[in-house]
Amino acid sequence: DSGVTQTPKHLITATGQRVTLRCSPRSGDLSVYWYQQSLDQGLQFLIQYYNGEERAKGNILERFSAQQFPDLHSELNLSSLELGDSALYFCASSAPWQNYGYTFGSGTRLTVV
Amino acid sequence: AQTVTQSQPEMSVQEAETVTLSCTYDTSENNYYLFWYKQPPSRQMILVIRQEAYKQQNATENRFSVNFQKAAKSFSLKISDSQLGDTAMYFCAFIKLYTGANSKLTFGKGITLSVRP
């Protein structure tokens, strides 16, 4: 157990639907990062939150949004889902000023049918 | 912007042999860290080894070691005495330092390593 918890582990949904992926960071970590891993694109950075505030945005679609709550857990919302959104979505957390290594969750496998 | 390149998509090695995975990166930064992550079939991302750019000495973690060539912007991973459990996808990653809370890992596309019994 890495200490970063992601739920659900698997999600199957239809095109056009909306889903929410949840992440609880490792205790003490203030930063949460979301990554998308698809077969042809590798690991793509989506967005970062630090202590409730958005800090960096990567290749995140407008149909996707995220937030980090006061208890530091984060949610990634994916809407108007398309077949191409099928991927493994990772959450990672880190503690700044320390070792700069991320701790990853086990991911959520999203399948859009 | 930083880029990380892993040009070998797949490699194979016999159990107990040594294998080297290549990675190059491009940056104008002077202060950064480099990482190798392992992703076994379970899909969990596992940190293998970390190298601070300001350190000349190559990092070592048990059977894993790196060859860090800062001027050449090269960062290869050597796995000695390969084991079946080393079968995984390996990702090279880069992060700038001193960006405060805005640090972001940039990954290469990964290389699939198969260890043959």
PDB file of C-alpha atoms in Angstrom:
ATOM      1  CA  ASP A   1       0.000   0.000   0.000  1.00  0.00           C
ATOM      2  CA  SER A   2       1.575   3.258  -1.204  1.00  0.00           C
ATOM      3  CA  GLY A   3      -0.550   5.445   1.048  1.00  0.00           C
ATOM      4  CA  VAL A   4      -2.312   7.099  -1.905  1.00  0.00           C
ATOM      5  CA  THR A   5      -5.832   5.752  -2.282  1.00  0.00           C
ATOM      6  CA  GLN A   6      -7.769   5.897  -5.509  1.00  0.00           C
ATOM      7  CA  THR A   7     -11.358   4.858  -5.999  1.00  0.00           C
ATOM      8  CA  PRO A   8     -12.861   3.184  -7.857  1.00  0.00           C
ATOM      9  CA  LYS A   9     -10.296   0.778  -9.260  1.00  0.00           C
ATOM     10  CA  HIS A  10     -12.361   0.057 -12.337  1.00  0.00           C
ATOM     11  CA  LEU A  11     -15.121   1.993 -14.025  1.00  0.00           C
ATOM     12  CA  ILE A  12     -17.111   1.126 -17.124  1.00  0.00           C
ATOM     13  CA  THR A  13     -19.450   3.728 -18.501  1.00  0.00           C
ATOM     14  CA  ALA A  14     -21.145   4.751 -21.711  1.00  0.00           C
ATOM     15  CA  THR A  15     -20.239   7.564 -24.064  1.00  0.00           C
ATOM     16  CA  GLY A  16     -21.691  10.899 -23.084  1.00  0.00           C
ATOM     17  CA  GLN A  17     -21.750  10.069 -19.397  1.00  0.00           C
ATOM     18  CA  ARG A  18     -19.986  11.797 -16.500  1.00  0.00           C
ATOM     19  CA  VAL A  19     -17.796  10.135 -13.877  1.00  0.00           C
ATOM     20  CA  THR A  20     -15.884  11.205 -10.798  1.00  0.00           C
ATOM     21  CA  LEU A  21     -12.572   9.706  -9.779  1.00  0.00           C
ATOM     22  CA  ARG A  22     -11.422  10.145  -6.213  1.00  0.00           C
ATOM     23  CA  CYS A  23      -7.969  10.364  -4.678  1.00  0.00           C
ATOM     24  CA  SER A  24      -6.806  10.555  -1.075  1.00  0.00           C
ATOM     25  CA  PRO A  25      -3.166  11.614  -0.850  1.00  0.00           C
ATOM     26  CA  ARG A  26      -0.568  10.153   1.456  1.00  0.00           C
ATOM     27  CA  SER A  27      -0.794  11.542   4.960  1.00  0.00           C
ATOM     28  CA  GLY A  28       1.037  14.854   5.177  1.00  0.00           C
ATOM     29  CA  ASP A  29       1.295  15.422   1.426  1.00  0.00           C
ATOM     30  CA  LEU A  30      -0.224  18.687   0.257  1.00  0.00           C
ATOM     31  CA  SER A  31       0.206  18.269  -3.495  1.00  0.00           C
ATOM     32  CA  VAL A  32      -1.979  16.075  -5.658  1.00  0.00           C
ATOM     33  CA  TYR A  33      -1.289  15.376  -9.314  1.00  0.00           C
ATOM     34  CA  TRP A  34      -3.498  13.698 -11.884  1.00  0.00           C
ATOM     35  CA  TYR A  35      -2.048  11.800 -14.826  1.00  0.00           C
ATOM     36  CA  GLN A  36      -3.681   9.984 -17.709  1.00  0.00           C
ATOM     37  CA  GLN A  37      -2.018   6.896 -19.128  1.00  0.00           C
ATOM     38  CA  SER A  38      -3.229   5.648 -22.460  1.00  0.00           C
ATOM     39  CA  LEU A  39      -1.559   3.114 -24.738  1.00  0.00           C
ATOM     40  CA  ASP A  40      -0.410   5.571 -27.354  1.00  0.00           C
ATOM     41  CA  GLN A  41       0.250   8.668 -25.256  1.00  0.00           C
ATOM     42  CA  GLY A  42       2.179   7.400 -22.282  1.00  0.00           C
ATOM     43  CA  LEU A  43       1.773   9.267 -18.999  1.00  0.00           C
ATOM     44  CA  GLN A  44       0.250  12.678 -19.600  1.00  0.00           C
ATOM     45  CA  PHE A  45       0.090  15.265 -16.854  1.00  0.00           C
ATOM     46  CA  LEU A  46      -3.396  16.649 -16.390  1.00  0.00           C
ATOM     47  CA  ILE A  47      -3.459  18.948 -13.394  1.00  0.00           C
ATOM     48  CA  GLN A  48      -1.879  19.685 -10.014  1.00  0.00           C
ATOM     49  CA  TYR A  49      -3.385  20.982  -6.795  1.00  0.00           C
ATOM     50  CA  TYR A  50      -1.523  22.218  -3.781  1.00  0.00           C
ATOM     51  CA  ASN A  51      -3.338  22.659  -0.490  1.00  0.00           C
ATOM     52  CA  GLY A  52      -6.638  23.281  -2.219  1.00  0.00           C
ATOM     53  CA  GLU A  53      -5.400  25.553  -4.992  1.00  0.00           C
ATOM     54  CA  GLU A  54      -4.799  24.731  -8.618  1.00  0.00           C
ATOM     55  CA  ARG A  55      -1.075  25.135  -9.333  1.00  0.00           C
ATOM     56  CA  ALA A  56      -0.394  23.729 -12.764  1.00  0.00           C
ATOM     57  CA  LYS A  57      -2.362  22.555 -15.753  1.00  0.00           C
ATOM     58  CA  GLY A  58      -1.215  20.187 -18.418  1.00  0.00           C
ATOM     59  CA  ASN A  59      -3.037  18.601 -21.318  1.00  0.00           C
ATOM     60  CA  ILE A  60      -6.402  18.570 -19.614  1.00  0.00           C
ATOM     61  CA  LEU A  61      -9.488  18.744 -21.792  1.00  0.00           C
ATOM     62  CA  GLU A  62     -12.184  21.307 -21.104  1.00  0.00           C
ATOM     63  CA  ARG A  63     -14.550  18.407 -20.452  1.00  0.00           C
ATOM     64  CA  PHE A  64     -12.394  17.454 -17.494  1.00  0.00           C
ATOM     65  CA  SER A  65     -12.164  19.318 -14.221  1.00  0.00           C
ATOM     66  CA  ALA A  66     -10.702  18.689 -10.806  1.00  0.00           C
ATOM     67  CA  GLN A  67     -10.684  20.066  -7.318  1.00  0.00           C
ATOM     68  CA  GLN A  68      -8.962  19.506  -4.007  1.00  0.00           C
ATOM     69  CA  PHE A  69     -11.015  19.712  -0.848  1.00  0.00           C
ATOM     70  CA  PRO A  70     -10.064  21.052   2.597  1.00  0.00           C
ATOM     71  CA  ASP A  71      -9.283  17.525   3.800  1.00  0.00           C
ATOM     72  CA  LEU A  72      -6.844  17.378   0.834  1.00  0.00           C
ATOM     73  CA  HIS A  73      -8.597  14.627  -1.064  1.00  0.00           C
ATOM     74  CA  SER A  74      -9.075  15.368  -4.730  1.00  0.00           C
ATOM     75  CA  GLU A  75     -11.648  14.524  -7.347  1.00  0.00           C
ATOM     76  CA  LEU A  76     -11.258  14.399 -11.103  1.00  0.00           C
ATOM     77  CA  ASN A  77     -14.499  14.902 -12.993  1.00  0.00           C
ATOM     78  CA  LEU A  78     -14.752  13.653 -16.554  1.00  0.00           C
ATOM     79  CA  SER A  79     -17.841  14.602 -18.534  1.00  0.00           C
ATOM     80  CA  SER A  80     -19.300  14.005 -22.005  1.00  0.00           C
ATOM     81  CA  LEU A  81     -17.119  10.935 -22.147  1.00  0.00           C
ATOM     82  CA  GLU A  82     -15.775   9.689 -25.447  1.00  0.00           C
ATOM     83  CA  LEU A  83     -14.288   6.335 -26.403  1.00  0.00           C
ATOM     84  CA  GLY A  84     -10.861   7.975 -26.501  1.00  0.00           C
ATOM     85  CA  ASP A  85     -11.078   8.857 -22.829  1.00  0.00           C
ATOM     86  CA  SER A  86     -10.618   5.206 -21.963  1.00  0.00           C
ATOM     87  CA  ALA A  87      -7.365   5.091 -20.031  1.00  0.00           C
ATOM     88  CA  LEU A  88      -5.725   4.508 -16.691  1.00  0.00           C
ATOM     89  CA  TYR A  89      -5.967   7.602 -14.508  1.00  0.00           C
ATOM     90  CA  PHE A  90      -3.347   7.987 -11.825  1.00  0.00           C
ATOM     91  CA  CYS A  91      -3.282  10.215  -8.836  1.00  0.00           C
ATOM     92  CA  ALA A  92       0.014  10.961  -7.124  1.00  0.00           C
ATOM     93  CA  SER A  93       0.949  13.006  -4.113  1.00  0.00           C
ATOM     94  CA  SER A  94       4.122  14.628  -2.889  1.00  0.00           C
ATOM     95  CA  ALA A  95       5.466  16.735  -0.073  1.00  0.00           C
ATOM     96  CA  PRO A  96       7.301  19.795  -1.350  1.00  0.00           C
ATOM     97  CA  TRP A  97      10.793  20.644  -0.128  1.00  0.00           C
ATOM     98  CA  GLN A  98      11.554  16.978   0.463  1.00  0.00           C
ATOM     99  CA  ASN A  99      12.581  14.319  -1.963  1.00  0.00           C
ATOM    100  CA  TYR A 100      10.565  15.413  -5.000  1.00  0.00           C
ATOM    101  CA  GLY A 101       9.506  11.872  -5.628  1.00  0.00           C
ATOM    102  CA  TYR A 102       5.849  11.242  -6.215  1.00  0.00           C
ATOM    103  CA  THR A 103       3.905   8.473  -4.541  1.00  0.00           C
ATOM    104  CA  PHE A 104       1.362   7.025  -6.915  1.00  0.00           C
ATOM    105  CA  GLY A 105      -1.975   5.464  -6.266  1.00  0.00           C
ATOM    106  CA  SER A 106      -2.928   2.225  -7.978  1.00  0.00           C
ATOM    107  CA  GLY A 107      -4.959   4.037 -10.606  1.00  0.00           C
ATOM    108  CA  THR A 108      -8.511   3.954 -11.887  1.00  0.00           C
ATOM    109  CA  ARG A 109      -9.086   2.013 -15.079  1.00  0.00           C
ATOM    110  CA  LEU A 110     -11.788   3.837 -17.043  1.00  0.00           C
ATOM    111  CA  THR A 111     -13.442   2.079 -19.950  1.00  0.00           C
ATOM    112  CA  VAL A 112     -15.874   4.048 -22.074  1.00  0.00           C
ATOM    113  CA  VAL A 113     -18.146   1.881 -24.219  1.00  0.00           C
TER     114      VAL A 113
ATOM    115  CA  ALA B   1       9.841  22.999 -21.605  1.00  0.00           C
ATOM    116  CA  GLN B   2      11.500  19.780 -20.629  1.00  0.00           C
ATOM    117  CA  THR B   3      11.345  16.647 -22.738  1.00  0.00           C
ATOM    118  CA  VAL B   4      12.289  13.087 -21.860  1.00  0.00           C
ATOM    119  CA  THR B   5      13.052  10.588 -24.597  1.00  0.00           C
ATOM    120  CA  GLN B   6      13.160   6.829 -24.339  1.00  0.00           C
ATOM    121  CA  SER B   7      13.877   5.633 -27.822  1.00  0.00           C
ATOM    122  CA  GLN B   8      13.828   1.862 -27.192  1.00  0.00           C
ATOM    123  CA  PRO B   9      10.216   0.646 -26.985  1.00  0.00           C
ATOM    124  CA  GLU B  10      11.084  -2.890 -25.908  1.00  0.00           C
ATOM    125  CA  MET B  11      13.997  -4.873 -24.549  1.00  0.00           C
ATOM    126  CA  SER B  12      14.518  -8.426 -23.462  1.00  0.00           C
ATOM    127  CA  VAL B  13      17.119  -9.946 -21.154  1.00  0.00           C
ATOM    128  CA  GLN B  14      17.944 -13.395 -19.860  1.00  0.00           C
ATOM    129  CA  GLU B  15      17.448 -13.986 -16.166  1.00  0.00           C
ATOM    130  CA  ALA B  16      20.620 -13.226 -14.136  1.00  0.00           C
ATOM    131  CA  GLU B  17      22.056 -11.097 -16.948  1.00  0.00           C
ATOM    132  CA  THR B  18      22.576  -7.338 -16.956  1.00  0.00           C
ATOM    133  CA  VAL B  19      20.538  -4.908 -19.024  1.00  0.00           C
ATOM    134  CA  THR B  20      20.780  -1.171 -19.594  1.00  0.00           C
ATOM    135  CA  LEU B  21      17.803   1.034 -20.395  1.00  0.00           C
ATOM    136  CA  SER B  22      18.478   4.356 -22.094  1.00  0.00           C
ATOM    137  CA  CYS B  23      17.000   7.777 -21.488  1.00  0.00           C
ATOM    138  CA  THR B  24      17.887  11.227 -22.730  1.00  0.00           C
ATOM    139  CA  TYR B  25      16.370  14.505 -21.714  1.00  0.00           C
ATOM    140  CA  ASP B  26      16.401  18.085 -22.824  1.00  0.00           C
ATOM    141  CA  THR B  27      16.350  21.018 -20.453  1.00  0.00           C
ATOM    142  CA  SER B  28      17.903  24.422 -19.942  1.00  0.00           C
ATOM    143  CA  GLU B  29      17.646  24.002 -16.197  1.00  0.00           C
ATOM    144  CA  ASN B  30      20.658  23.333 -14.016  1.00  0.00           C
ATOM    145  CA  ASN B  31      18.867  22.079 -10.922  1.00  0.00           C
ATOM    146  CA  TYR B  32      16.711  19.042 -11.310  1.00  0.00           C
ATOM    147  CA  TYR B  33      16.125  15.449 -10.327  1.00  0.00           C
ATOM    148  CA  LEU B  34      15.848  12.431 -12.542  1.00  0.00           C
ATOM    149  CA  PHE B  35      13.936   9.267 -11.739  1.00  0.00           C
ATOM    150  CA  TRP B  36      13.278   5.793 -12.991  1.00  0.00           C
ATOM    151  CA  TYR B  37       9.838   4.390 -12.254  1.00  0.00           C
ATOM    152  CA  LYS B  38       8.789   0.796 -12.739  1.00  0.00           C
ATOM    153  CA  GLN B  39       5.285  -0.253 -13.746  1.00  0.00           C
ATOM    154  CA  PRO B  40       4.775  -4.027 -13.438  1.00  0.00           C
ATOM    155  CA  PRO B  41       1.712  -5.803 -14.837  1.00  0.00           C
ATOM    156  CA  SER B  42      -0.178  -4.765 -11.704  1.00  0.00           C
ATOM    157  CA  ARG B  43       0.029  -1.203 -13.173  1.00  0.00           C
ATOM    158  CA  GLN B  44       1.280   0.282  -9.898  1.00  0.00           C
ATOM    159  CA  MET B  45       3.933   2.976 -10.431  1.00  0.00           C
ATOM    160  CA  ILE B  46       6.945   2.234  -8.253  1.00  0.00           C
ATOM    161  CA  LEU B  47       9.931   4.516  -7.738  1.00  0.00           C
ATOM    162  CA  VAL B  48      13.117   2.606  -8.564  1.00  0.00           C
ATOM    163  CA  ILE B  49      15.888   5.158  -8.217  1.00  0.00           C
ATOM    164  CA  ARG B  50      16.498   8.908  -8.014  1.00  0.00           C
ATOM    165  CA  GLN B  51      19.437  11.064  -9.101  1.00  0.00           C
ATOM    166  CA  GLU B  52      20.075  14.641  -8.081  1.00  0.00           C
ATOM    167  CA  ALA B  53      21.631  16.612 -10.926  1.00  0.00           C
ATOM    168  CA  TYR B  54      24.100  18.387  -8.648  1.00  0.00           C
ATOM    169  CA  LYS B  55      25.604  15.082  -7.541  1.00  0.00           C
ATOM    170  CA  GLN B  56      28.377  13.674  -9.685  1.00  0.00           C
ATOM    171  CA  GLN B  57      28.177  10.278  -8.067  1.00  0.00           C
ATOM    172  CA  ASN B  58      25.787   7.883  -9.772  1.00  0.00           C
ATOM    173  CA  ALA B  59      22.904   6.653  -7.635  1.00  0.00           C
ATOM    174  CA  THR B  60      22.704   2.979  -6.696  1.00  0.00           C
ATOM    175  CA  GLU B  61      19.893   0.964  -5.130  1.00  0.00           C
ATOM    176  CA  ASN B  62      20.797  -2.682  -4.713  1.00  0.00           C
ATOM    177  CA  ARG B  63      20.759  -4.223  -8.219  1.00  0.00           C
ATOM    178  CA  PHE B  64      19.766  -0.925  -9.843  1.00  0.00           C
ATOM    179  CA  SER B  65      22.248   1.773 -10.759  1.00  0.00           C
ATOM    180  CA  VAL B  66      22.316   4.725 -13.091  1.00  0.00           C
ATOM    181  CA  ASN B  67      24.827   6.233 -15.454  1.00  0.00           C
ATOM    182  CA  PHE B  68      24.188   9.951 -15.261  1.00  0.00           C
ATOM    183  CA  GLN B  69      25.953  12.063 -17.877  1.00  0.00           C
ATOM    184  CA  LYS B  70      24.853  15.638 -17.230  1.00  0.00           C
ATOM    185  CA  ALA B  71      26.658  17.247 -20.148  1.00  0.00           C
ATOM    186  CA  ALA B  72      25.252  14.692 -22.549  1.00  0.00           C
ATOM    187  CA  LYS B  73      21.829  14.837 -20.848  1.00  0.00           C
ATOM    188  CA  SER B  74      21.774  11.106 -20.606  1.00  0.00           C
ATOM    189  CA  PHE B  75      20.393   9.004 -17.758  1.00  0.00           C
ATOM    190  CA  SER B  76      20.520   5.240 -18.252  1.00  0.00           C
ATOM    191  CA  LEU B  77      19.384   2.554 -15.838  1.00  0.00           C
ATOM    192  CA  LYS B  78      21.416  -0.609 -15.344  1.00  0.00           C
ATOM    193  CA  ILE B  79      19.735  -3.654 -13.865  1.00  0.00           C
ATOM    194  CA  SER B  80      22.173  -6.302 -12.685  1.00  0.00           C
ATOM    195  CA  ASP B  81      21.319  -9.944 -12.030  1.00  0.00           C
ATOM    196  CA  SER B  82      17.942  -9.514 -13.721  1.00  0.00           C
ATOM    197  CA  GLN B  83      15.054 -11.311 -12.059  1.00  0.00           C
ATOM    198  CA  LEU B  84      11.694 -12.393 -13.413  1.00  0.00           C
ATOM    199  CA  GLY B  85      10.064  -9.814 -11.165  1.00  0.00           C
ATOM    200  CA  ASP B  86      11.887  -7.077 -13.044  1.00  0.00           C
ATOM    201  CA  THR B  87       9.568  -7.651 -15.997  1.00  0.00           C
ATOM    202  CA  ALA B  88       7.761  -4.330 -16.270  1.00  0.00           C
ATOM    203  CA  MET B  89       7.504  -1.072 -18.115  1.00  0.00           C
ATOM    204  CA  TYR B  90      10.177   1.407 -17.044  1.00  0.00           C
ATOM    205  CA  PHE B  91       9.700   5.147 -17.221  1.00  0.00           C
ATOM    206  CA  CYS B  92      12.363   7.813 -17.054  1.00  0.00           C
ATOM    207  CA  ALA B  93      11.173  11.078 -15.497  1.00  0.00           C
ATOM    208  CA  PHE B  94      12.432  14.611 -14.892  1.00  0.00           C
ATOM    209  CA  ILE B  95      11.515  17.305 -12.396  1.00  0.00           C
ATOM    210  CA  LYS B  96      12.773  20.862 -11.980  1.00  0.00           C
ATOM    211  CA  LEU B  97      13.864  21.938  -8.540  1.00  0.00           C
ATOM    212  CA  TYR B  98      13.113  25.106  -6.654  1.00  0.00           C
ATOM    213  CA  THR B  99       9.737  25.681  -8.222  1.00  0.00           C
ATOM    214  CA  GLY B 100       8.112  25.587  -4.833  1.00  0.00           C
ATOM    215  CA  ALA B 101       4.764  23.896  -4.912  1.00  0.00           C
ATOM    216  CA  ASN B 102       4.624  23.885  -8.698  1.00  0.00           C
ATOM    217  CA  SER B 103       6.801  20.869  -9.322  1.00  0.00           C
ATOM    218  CA  LYS B 104       5.693  18.539 -12.069  1.00  0.00           C
ATOM    219  CA  LEU B 105       7.152  15.228 -13.222  1.00  0.00           C
ATOM    220  CA  THR B 106       7.650  14.861 -16.947  1.00  0.00           C
ATOM    221  CA  PHE B 107       7.791  11.264 -18.150  1.00  0.00           C
ATOM    222  CA  GLY B 108       9.255   9.532 -21.143  1.00  0.00           C
ATOM    223  CA  LYS B 109       7.058   7.129 -23.103  1.00  0.00           C
ATOM    224  CA  GLY B 110       8.491   4.132 -21.327  1.00  0.00           C
ATOM    225  CA  ILE B 111      10.242   0.923 -22.298  1.00  0.00           C
ATOM    226  CA  THR B 112       8.869  -2.565 -21.863  1.00  0.00           C
ATOM    227  CA  LEU B 113      11.423  -4.920 -20.339  1.00  0.00           C
ATOM    228  CA  SER B 114      10.912  -8.662 -20.467  1.00  0.00           C
ATOM    229  CA  VAL B 115      13.083 -10.961 -18.395  1.00  0.00           C
ATOM    230  CA  ARG B 116      13.314 -14.466 -19.889  1.00  0.00           C
ATOM    231  CA  PRO B 117      13.693 -17.501 -17.612  1.00  0.00           C
TER     232      PRO B 117
END
